[in-house]
Amino acid sequence: MFIDHVRITIASGSGGHGHISFRREKYVPNGGPDGGDGGRGGDVIFVADTGMNTLTDFRYKKKFTAQAGENGGKSRRSGKNGEHLILKVPVGTLVRYGWGGDDGEKGMVMADLNAPGVQRTLAKGGRGGRGNQHFATPARQAPKFCEDGKPGKEYKVTLELKLIADAGIIGFPNAGKSTLLSRVTAAKPKIADYQFTTLAPNLGVVRLDHTTEFVLADIPGLIEGASQGVGLGFDFLRHIERTRVLVHVVDAARFPPHEADFTGTPGSDDTLTPLQAVKKINEELRLYNPALLERPQIIAANKIDLPVDPSQLKELEEYAAAKGWPMFLISGATGQGMQELMRGVSHVLAEAPEASSFETDYETYFEPERREDYITVEKDGEDGVFRVEGPGIERMLGYTNLADERGFAFFQRFLRDKGIIDKLEELGIQENDTVQIYEHEFDYWK
């Protein structure tokens, strides 16, 4: 089954906790602290793998977590680092932050894995906590505290596969796209005489000679409203973005009246002339992404083995010439014109620029910069609890023993020196009010 869009959760490993211990060897007086450090948590790494062509591996398992770091030990033994989690995805996969909405809303791009072997670390493991050996000073020779390991990062992400092909076949349903692909490649797409026979993109390799080959993709049929999700909609429009050349297949054997209404009805293109059908598909491309119209196009007028209207064929040829698009007359049923078309595609590809991805790859994708002195003090309107957070405070809690009288007094001085007490009083804190600092809660006393 072809799966090209999944929502998963990734989580890096938490860091191991530091250790509290002291040397107690028979002939080593005043051995001092020797608690080891915790290991670092594993990262979550995405790798583009040429051996995959679908996101089926992510269809049922929805959460992927890297290994946590081990805790430190005595005798200054550090905990083992957690193993990285390597997630292999097909080449052309986008990783977006968040799950978006059902209306097609897109999140920011965390990674664009658009080449074989590209890898990106998207969730770094938590840092391991330091053991009590690091906190010994001349005035504090027996510290009874250590650091806890930092938690890992957890993100909801959307994996979105955009097939990478040199040329993409587009057109209305039943224009003969799948037949064309089956004629010029070894691909065997489903072919039938009803609309939307092709429900997933198909890829094939065209080999003209020993030195010339390219990848051709059959994109499922588009109809009016596809850019808003009608029919197969934007689920497959995105696959066109990765192609360098568009092969526009149009049914040349249609005989609608010239005065036909151009708008038609979604899913029914019987009232369109070949020229109107080409314009209609290009309008959907424009609505989806105007930059797609800058891609080179080749018009493939199909089904010329059937009776055709010479005047309609001529106006299509004149329109293509005005646009600078090559036009070829072909027949999927008999194979007529196939070699000429493929050689034409090869010539256009030789001069076409590399396809842009239309995406921005963010290194720091969504988290605001938080310096060590970044502190938030706020009052919860529902329960009246005052909440204090910030990297510096979290770090201080990590290596302060609040159960020790001197450690707690040291933490109180830290809060006053940083102006946190003053901010609490500005917010109207009263005696016996609750102050929550991460997992710790305190009663306020003047």
mmCIF file of C-alpha atoms in Angstrom, residues 103-397:
data_model
loop_
_atom_site.group_PDB
_atom_site.id
_atom_site.type_symbol
_atom_site.label_atom_id
_atom_site.label_comp_id
_atom_site.label_asym_id
_atom_site.label_seq_id
_atom_site.Cartn_x
_atom_site.Cartn_y
_atom_site.Cartn_z
ATOM 1 C CA ASP A 103 -8.030 21.559 6.274
ATOM 2 C CA GLY A 104 -4.538 20.977 4.897
ATOM 3 C CA GLU A 105 -2.791 23.444 7.215
ATOM 4 C CA LYS A 106 0.963 22.924 7.035
ATOM 5 C CA GLY A 107 3.494 23.288 9.821
ATOM 6 C CA MET A 108 7.035 24.559 9.546
ATOM 7 C CA VAL A 109 9.560 22.283 7.915
ATOM 8 C CA MET A 110 11.985 20.673 10.332
ATOM 9 C CA ALA A 111 13.863 18.719 7.657
ATOM 10 C CA ASP A 112 13.778 18.175 3.913
ATOM 11 C CA LEU A 113 15.364 14.781 3.183
ATOM 12 C CA ASN A 114 15.609 15.313 -0.551
ATOM 13 C CA ALA A 115 18.775 13.354 -1.392
ATOM 14 C CA PRO A 116 20.023 9.816 -0.661
ATOM 15 C CA GLY A 117 21.915 9.530 2.609
ATOM 16 C CA VAL A 118 20.830 12.917 3.984
ATOM 17 C CA GLN A 119 20.368 12.740 7.730
ATOM 18 C CA ARG A 120 19.028 15.210 10.251
ATOM 19 C CA THR A 121 18.955 15.136 14.054
ATOM 20 C CA LEU A 122 15.531 16.469 15.014
ATOM 21 C CA ALA A 123 15.344 15.676 18.719
ATOM 22 C CA LYS A 124 18.517 15.873 20.781
ATOM 23 C CA GLY A 125 18.844 13.691 23.843
ATOM 24 C CA GLY A 126 18.808 15.172 27.325
ATOM 25 C CA ARG A 127 22.130 15.993 28.972
ATOM 26 C CA GLY A 128 23.228 13.675 31.758
ATOM 27 C CA GLY A 129 23.285 15.068 35.305
ATOM 28 C CA ARG A 130 26.582 15.663 37.076
ATOM 29 C CA GLY A 131 27.570 13.588 40.082
ATOM 30 C CA ASN A 132 28.408 15.118 43.445
ATOM 31 C CA GLN A 133 32.150 14.956 42.644
ATOM 32 C CA HIS A 134 31.711 18.187 40.656
ATOM 33 C CA PHE A 135 30.340 20.225 43.560
ATOM 34 C CA ALA A 136 33.145 19.846 46.070
ATOM 35 C CA THR A 137 34.784 23.130 47.151
ATOM 36 C CA PRO A 138 37.214 24.011 49.948
ATOM 37 C CA ALA A 139 34.241 25.229 51.992
ATOM 38 C CA ARG A 140 31.921 22.350 50.980
ATOM 39 C CA GLN A 141 33.988 19.188 50.947
ATOM 40 C CA ALA A 142 31.128 16.683 51.243
ATOM 41 C CA PRO A 143 28.302 17.793 48.925
ATOM 42 C CA LYS A 144 25.249 15.614 49.362
ATOM 43 C CA PHE A 145 23.579 16.557 46.140
ATOM 44 C CA CYS A 146 23.945 15.994 42.412
ATOM 45 C CA GLU A 147 22.210 16.968 39.192
ATOM 46 C CA ASP A 148 19.243 15.180 37.682
ATOM 47 C CA GLY A 149 19.434 14.318 34.012
ATOM 48 C CA LYS A 150 17.649 16.635 31.604
ATOM 49 C CA PRO A 151 14.478 15.276 30.016
ATOM 50 C CA GLY A 152 14.440 14.512 26.315
ATOM 51 C CA LYS A 153 12.514 16.457 23.690
ATOM 52 C CA GLU A 154 9.158 15.224 22.442
ATOM 53 C CA TYR A 155 7.507 16.526 19.285
ATOM 54 C CA LYS A 156 4.468 15.719 17.206
ATOM 55 C CA VAL A 157 5.571 15.675 13.580
ATOM 56 C CA THR A 158 4.042 15.018 10.184
ATOM 57 C CA LEU A 159 5.922 12.988 7.594
ATOM 58 C CA GLU A 160 5.024 14.021 4.060
ATOM 59 C CA LEU A 161 6.471 12.130 1.100
ATOM 60 C CA LYS A 162 6.957 13.955 -2.192
ATOM 61 C CA LEU A 163 8.147 11.584 -4.884
ATOM 62 C CA ILE A 164 11.314 12.663 -6.660
ATOM 63 C CA ALA A 165 11.093 12.145 -10.421
ATOM 64 C CA ASP A 166 12.641 13.860 -13.415
ATOM 65 C CA ALA A 167 9.332 14.177 -15.257
ATOM 66 C CA GLY A 168 5.732 13.960 -14.076
ATOM 67 C CA ILE A 169 2.714 12.966 -16.164
ATOM 68 C CA ILE A 170 -0.330 15.132 -15.458
ATOM 69 C CA GLY A 171 -3.792 15.436 -16.984
ATOM 70 C CA PHE A 172 -7.471 14.690 -16.493
ATOM 71 C CA PRO A 173 -8.634 11.207 -15.461
ATOM 72 C CA ASN A 174 -8.727 8.735 -18.380
ATOM 73 C CA ALA A 175 -6.449 10.878 -20.539
ATOM 74 C CA GLY A 176 -4.106 7.891 -20.896
ATOM 75 C CA LYS A 177 -1.379 8.701 -18.357
ATOM 76 C CA SER A 178 -1.014 5.180 -16.971
ATOM 77 C CA THR A 179 -1.043 3.692 -20.460
ATOM 78 C CA LEU A 180 1.781 6.037 -21.444
ATOM 79 C CA LEU A 181 3.827 4.989 -18.400
ATOM 80 C CA SER A 182 3.269 1.290 -19.142
ATOM 81 C CA ARG A 183 4.350 1.804 -22.768
ATOM 82 C CA VAL A 184 7.692 3.488 -22.081
ATOM 83 C CA THR A 185 8.751 1.838 -18.791
ATOM 84 C CA ALA A 186 8.568 -1.531 -17.075
ATOM 85 C CA ALA A 187 5.981 -0.192 -14.612
ATOM 86 C CA LYS A 188 2.627 -1.949 -14.593
ATOM 87 C CA PRO A 189 0.029 0.517 -13.296
ATOM 88 C CA LYS A 190 -3.645 -0.413 -13.181
ATOM 89 C CA ILE A 191 -5.395 0.569 -16.412
ATOM 90 C CA ALA A 192 -9.182 0.686 -16.862
ATOM 91 C CA ASP A 193 -11.839 2.725 -18.685
ATOM 92 C CA TYR A 194 -13.219 4.566 -15.615
ATOM 93 C CA GLN A 195 -12.088 7.664 -13.797
ATOM 94 C CA PHE A 196 -9.561 7.581 -10.975
ATOM 95 C CA THR A 197 -8.233 4.160 -11.885
ATOM 96 C CA THR A 198 -4.864 5.353 -10.563
ATOM 97 C CA LEU A 199 -5.167 6.014 -6.825
ATOM 98 C CA ALA A 200 -1.459 6.386 -6.057
ATOM 99 C CA PRO A 201 1.541 7.764 -7.966
ATOM 100 C CA ASN A 202 3.519 5.245 -10.021
ATOM 101 C CA LEU A 203 7.192 5.489 -10.938
ATOM 102 C CA GLY A 204 9.040 4.048 -13.897
ATOM 103 C CA VAL A 205 12.485 4.401 -15.466
ATOM 104 C CA VAL A 206 12.721 5.343 -19.143
ATOM 105 C CA ARG A 207 15.888 4.025 -20.857
ATOM 106 C CA LEU A 208 16.449 5.464 -24.317
ATOM 107 C CA ASP A 209 19.963 4.059 -24.747
ATOM 108 C CA HIS A 210 22.931 2.965 -22.644
ATOM 109 C CA THR A 211 23.670 6.514 -21.494
ATOM 110 C CA THR A 212 20.241 8.189 -21.365
ATOM 111 C CA GLU A 213 17.620 7.399 -18.756
ATOM 112 C CA PHE A 214 15.263 9.310 -16.502
ATOM 113 C CA VAL A 215 12.545 8.681 -13.906
ATOM 114 C CA LEU A 216 8.944 9.221 -15.003
ATOM 115 C CA ALA A 217 6.059 9.555 -12.524
ATOM 116 C CA ASP A 218 2.371 9.008 -13.254
ATOM 117 C CA ILE A 219 0.434 11.439 -11.028
ATOM 118 C CA PRO A 220 -3.212 10.444 -10.304
ATOM 119 C CA GLY A 221 -5.799 12.342 -12.363
ATOM 120 C CA LEU A 222 -6.597 15.923 -11.436
ATOM 121 C CA ILE A 223 -9.971 17.627 -11.787
ATOM 122 C CA GLU A 224 -11.392 21.081 -11.183
ATOM 123 C CA GLY A 225 -11.076 21.968 -7.501
ATOM 124 C CA ALA A 226 -8.079 19.693 -6.909
ATOM 125 C CA SER A 227 -6.161 22.590 -5.329
ATOM 126 C CA GLN A 228 -8.913 22.741 -2.670
ATOM 127 C CA GLY A 229 -8.924 18.982 -2.105
ATOM 128 C CA VAL A 230 -11.630 17.923 -4.586
ATOM 129 C CA GLY A 231 -11.169 14.416 -5.981
ATOM 130 C CA LEU A 232 -7.724 13.156 -5.051
ATOM 131 C CA GLY A 233 -6.896 16.794 -4.354
ATOM 132 C CA PHE A 234 -3.712 18.140 -2.874
ATOM 133 C CA ASP A 235 -2.857 14.665 -1.540
ATOM 134 C CA PHE A 236 -1.086 14.079 -4.865
ATOM 135 C CA LEU A 237 -0.541 17.590 -6.153
ATOM 136 C CA ARG A 238 2.477 17.754 -3.841
ATOM 137 C CA HIS A 239 4.202 14.997 -5.826
ATOM 138 C CA ILE A 240 4.336 17.317 -8.849
ATOM 139 C CA GLU A 241 6.530 19.756 -6.914
ATOM 140 C CA ARG A 242 9.546 17.469 -7.114
ATOM 141 C CA THR A 243 9.452 17.015 -10.892
ATOM 142 C CA ARG A 244 11.581 19.087 -13.278
ATOM 143 C CA VAL A 245 9.409 18.680 -16.395
ATOM 144 C CA LEU A 246 5.636 18.227 -16.716
ATOM 145 C CA VAL A 247 4.294 15.927 -19.456
ATOM 146 C CA HIS A 248 0.719 17.098 -19.965
ATOM 147 C CA VAL A 249 -1.374 14.297 -21.467
ATOM 148 C CA VAL A 250 -4.637 15.407 -23.053
ATOM 149 C CA ASP A 251 -7.324 13.363 -24.812
ATOM 150 C CA ALA A 252 -7.254 14.652 -28.385
ATOM 151 C CA ALA A 253 -10.253 12.533 -29.436
ATOM 152 C CA ARG A 254 -12.880 14.446 -27.466
ATOM 153 C CA PHE A 255 -15.651 16.170 -29.482
ATOM 154 C CA PRO A 256 -17.352 18.689 -27.206
ATOM 155 C CA PRO A 257 -19.024 21.757 -28.750
ATOM 156 C CA HIS A 258 -16.812 24.830 -29.045
ATOM 157 C CA GLU A 259 -19.251 26.960 -27.061
ATOM 158 C CA ALA A 260 -19.015 24.626 -24.048
ATOM 159 C CA ASP A 261 -19.022 26.197 -20.635
ATOM 160 C CA PHE A 262 -15.375 26.449 -19.531
ATOM 161 C CA THR A 263 -16.186 25.956 -15.854
ATOM 162 C CA GLY A 264 -17.794 22.567 -16.219
ATOM 163 C CA THR A 265 -18.594 20.544 -13.110
ATOM 164 C CA PRO A 266 -16.095 18.972 -10.708
ATOM 165 C CA GLY A 267 -15.242 15.467 -11.862
ATOM 166 C CA SER A 268 -16.793 15.895 -15.304
ATOM 167 C CA ASP A 269 -14.647 17.267 -18.136
ATOM 168 C CA ASP A 270 -16.807 16.068 -21.041
ATOM 169 C CA THR A 271 -17.695 19.659 -21.963
ATOM 170 C CA LEU A 272 -14.064 20.750 -22.415
ATOM 171 C CA THR A 273 -12.110 20.882 -25.653
ATOM 172 C CA PRO A 274 -8.504 19.610 -25.543
ATOM 173 C CA LEU A 275 -7.268 23.184 -25.197
ATOM 174 C CA GLN A 276 -9.734 23.951 -22.405
ATOM 175 C CA ALA A 277 -8.697 20.760 -20.602
ATOM 176 C CA VAL A 278 -5.036 21.856 -20.689
ATOM 177 C CA LYS A 279 -5.954 25.312 -19.398
ATOM 178 C CA LYS A 280 -8.112 23.841 -16.639
ATOM 179 C CA ILE A 281 -5.337 21.618 -15.288
ATOM 180 C CA ASN A 282 -2.851 24.479 -15.421
ATOM 181 C CA GLU A 283 -5.272 26.672 -13.501
ATOM 182 C CA GLU A 284 -5.357 24.079 -10.720
ATOM 183 C CA LEU A 285 -1.557 24.039 -10.688
ATOM 184 C CA ARG A 286 -1.554 27.834 -10.408
ATOM 185 C CA LEU A 287 -3.997 27.795 -7.505
ATOM 186 C CA TYR A 288 -1.935 25.178 -5.706
ATOM 187 C CA ASN A 289 1.465 26.790 -6.360
ATOM 188 C CA PRO A 290 2.006 29.459 -9.058
ATOM 189 C CA ALA A 291 5.688 28.538 -9.329
ATOM 190 C CA LEU A 292 4.676 25.198 -10.895
ATOM 191 C CA LEU A 293 3.709 27.018 -14.086
ATOM 192 C CA GLU A 294 7.343 28.041 -14.482
ATOM 193 C CA ARG A 295 8.307 24.394 -14.995
ATOM 194 C CA PRO A 296 8.825 23.288 -18.612
ATOM 195 C CA GLN A 297 5.783 21.519 -20.052
ATOM 196 C CA ILE A 298 5.368 19.113 -22.945
ATOM 197 C CA ILE A 299 1.924 18.575 -24.473
ATOM 198 C CA ALA A 300 1.174 14.956 -25.369
ATOM 199 C CA ALA A 301 -1.994 14.809 -27.490
ATOM 200 C CA ASN A 302 -3.136 11.231 -26.922
ATOM 201 C CA LYS A 303 -5.581 8.881 -28.695
ATOM 202 C CA ILE A 304 -4.808 10.137 -32.205
ATOM 203 C CA ASP A 305 -5.608 6.635 -33.475
ATOM 204 C CA LEU A 306 -9.257 7.659 -32.976
ATOM 205 C CA PRO A 307 -11.150 10.306 -34.978
ATOM 206 C CA VAL A 308 -10.043 13.795 -33.924
ATOM 207 C CA ASP A 309 -11.209 17.318 -34.719
ATOM 208 C CA PRO A 310 -8.409 18.937 -36.796
ATOM 209 C CA SER A 311 -9.485 22.455 -35.790
ATOM 210 C CA GLN A 312 -9.313 21.664 -32.078
ATOM 211 C CA LEU A 313 -5.943 19.984 -32.549
ATOM 212 C CA LYS A 314 -4.684 23.056 -34.420
ATOM 213 C CA GLU A 315 -5.754 25.501 -31.710
ATOM 214 C CA LEU A 316 -4.037 23.320 -29.107
ATOM 215 C CA GLU A 317 -0.883 23.305 -31.238
ATOM 216 C CA GLU A 318 -0.972 27.097 -31.619
ATOM 217 C CA TYR A 319 -1.458 27.555 -27.872
ATOM 218 C CA ALA A 320 1.490 25.259 -27.086
ATOM 219 C CA ALA A 321 3.689 27.089 -29.620
ATOM 220 C CA ALA A 322 2.803 30.450 -28.057
ATOM 221 C CA LYS A 323 3.854 29.091 -24.656
ATOM 222 C CA GLY A 324 7.050 27.602 -26.045
ATOM 223 C CA TRP A 325 5.925 24.071 -25.164
ATOM 224 C CA PRO A 326 6.790 21.160 -27.502
ATOM 225 C CA MET A 327 3.753 19.155 -28.635
ATOM 226 C CA PHE A 328 3.698 15.508 -29.696
ATOM 227 C CA LEU A 329 0.909 13.398 -31.200
ATOM 228 C CA ILE A 330 0.809 9.967 -29.556
ATOM 229 C CA SER A 331 -1.353 6.904 -29.179
ATOM 230 C CA GLY A 332 -1.188 4.849 -26.014
ATOM 231 C CA ALA A 333 -3.109 2.052 -27.711
ATOM 232 C CA THR A 334 -0.772 1.610 -30.701
ATOM 233 C CA GLY A 335 2.454 3.090 -29.337
ATOM 234 C CA GLN A 336 2.599 5.722 -32.073
ATOM 235 C CA GLY A 337 4.836 8.692 -31.243
ATOM 236 C CA MET A 338 6.078 7.263 -27.935
ATOM 237 C CA GLN A 339 9.770 7.229 -28.839
ATOM 238 C CA GLU A 340 9.598 10.757 -30.232
ATOM 239 C CA LEU A 341 7.864 11.957 -27.042
ATOM 240 C CA MET A 342 10.432 10.366 -24.762
ATOM 241 C CA ARG A 343 13.322 11.820 -26.751
ATOM 242 C CA GLY A 344 11.636 15.188 -26.502
ATOM 243 C CA VAL A 345 11.358 14.806 -22.728
ATOM 244 C CA SER A 346 15.046 13.863 -22.584
ATOM 245 C CA HIS A 347 16.051 16.984 -24.554
ATOM 246 C CA VAL A 348 13.983 19.274 -22.316
ATOM 247 C CA LEU A 349 15.419 17.626 -19.196
ATOM 248 C CA ALA A 350 18.939 18.263 -20.444
ATOM 249 C CA GLU A 351 18.269 22.002 -20.354
ATOM 250 C CA ALA A 352 15.842 22.184 -17.418
ATOM 251 C CA PRO A 353 17.144 23.510 -14.077
ATOM 252 C CA GLU A 354 17.032 21.465 -10.904
ATOM 253 C CA ALA A 355 13.600 21.528 -9.312
ATOM 254 C CA SER A 356 13.287 23.721 -6.252
ATOM 255 C CA SER A 357 11.524 22.198 -3.261
ATOM 256 C CA PHE A 358 9.418 25.290 -2.427
ATOM 257 C CA GLU A 359 10.198 24.598 1.209
ATOM 258 C CA THR A 360 12.374 26.243 3.836
ATOM 259 C CA ASP A 361 14.478 24.020 6.044
ATOM 260 C CA TYR A 362 14.589 25.381 9.588
ATOM 261 C CA GLU A 363 17.581 24.627 11.801
ATOM 262 C CA THR A 364 15.893 26.071 14.906
ATOM 263 C CA TYR A 365 12.375 25.338 13.892
ATOM 264 C CA PHE A 366 9.992 26.305 16.649
ATOM 265 C CA GLU A 367 11.537 26.760 20.069
ATOM 266 C CA PRO A 368 12.160 30.378 21.154
ATOM 267 C CA GLU A 369 15.628 31.227 22.333
ATOM 268 C CA ARG A 370 15.817 30.843 26.118
ATOM 269 C CA ARG A 371 18.910 32.185 27.799
ATOM 270 C CA GLU A 372 20.102 31.144 31.225
ATOM 271 C CA ASP A 373 18.631 34.292 32.816
ATOM 272 C CA TYR A 374 15.225 33.896 31.112
ATOM 273 C CA ILE A 375 12.651 33.754 33.941
ATOM 274 C CA THR A 376 8.849 33.813 33.913
ATOM 275 C CA VAL A 377 6.802 34.636 37.009
ATOM 276 C CA GLU A 378 3.030 34.486 36.629
ATOM 277 C CA LYS A 379 -0.135 33.888 38.581
ATOM 278 C CA ASP A 380 -2.617 31.230 37.544
ATOM 279 C CA GLY A 381 -6.050 32.826 37.514
ATOM 280 C CA GLU A 382 -7.908 29.545 38.159
ATOM 281 C CA ASP A 383 -6.241 28.214 41.304
ATOM 282 C CA GLY A 384 -4.289 31.293 42.420
ATOM 283 C CA VAL A 385 -0.947 29.441 42.307
ATOM 284 C CA PHE A 386 2.154 31.491 41.460
ATOM 285 C CA ARG A 387 4.374 29.710 38.926
ATOM 286 C CA VAL A 388 8.075 30.373 38.419
ATOM 287 C CA GLU A 389 10.043 28.886 35.528
ATOM 288 C CA GLY A 390 13.308 29.450 33.697
ATOM 289 C CA PRO A 391 16.461 27.579 32.583
ATOM 290 C CA GLY A 392 18.572 29.065 35.386
ATOM 291 C CA ILE A 393 16.064 28.056 38.055
ATOM 292 C CA GLU A 394 15.712 24.565 36.615
ATOM 293 C CA ARG A 395 19.476 24.219 36.617
ATOM 294 C CA MET A 396 19.726 25.448 40.221
ATOM 295 C CA LEU A 397 17.092 22.930 41.345
#
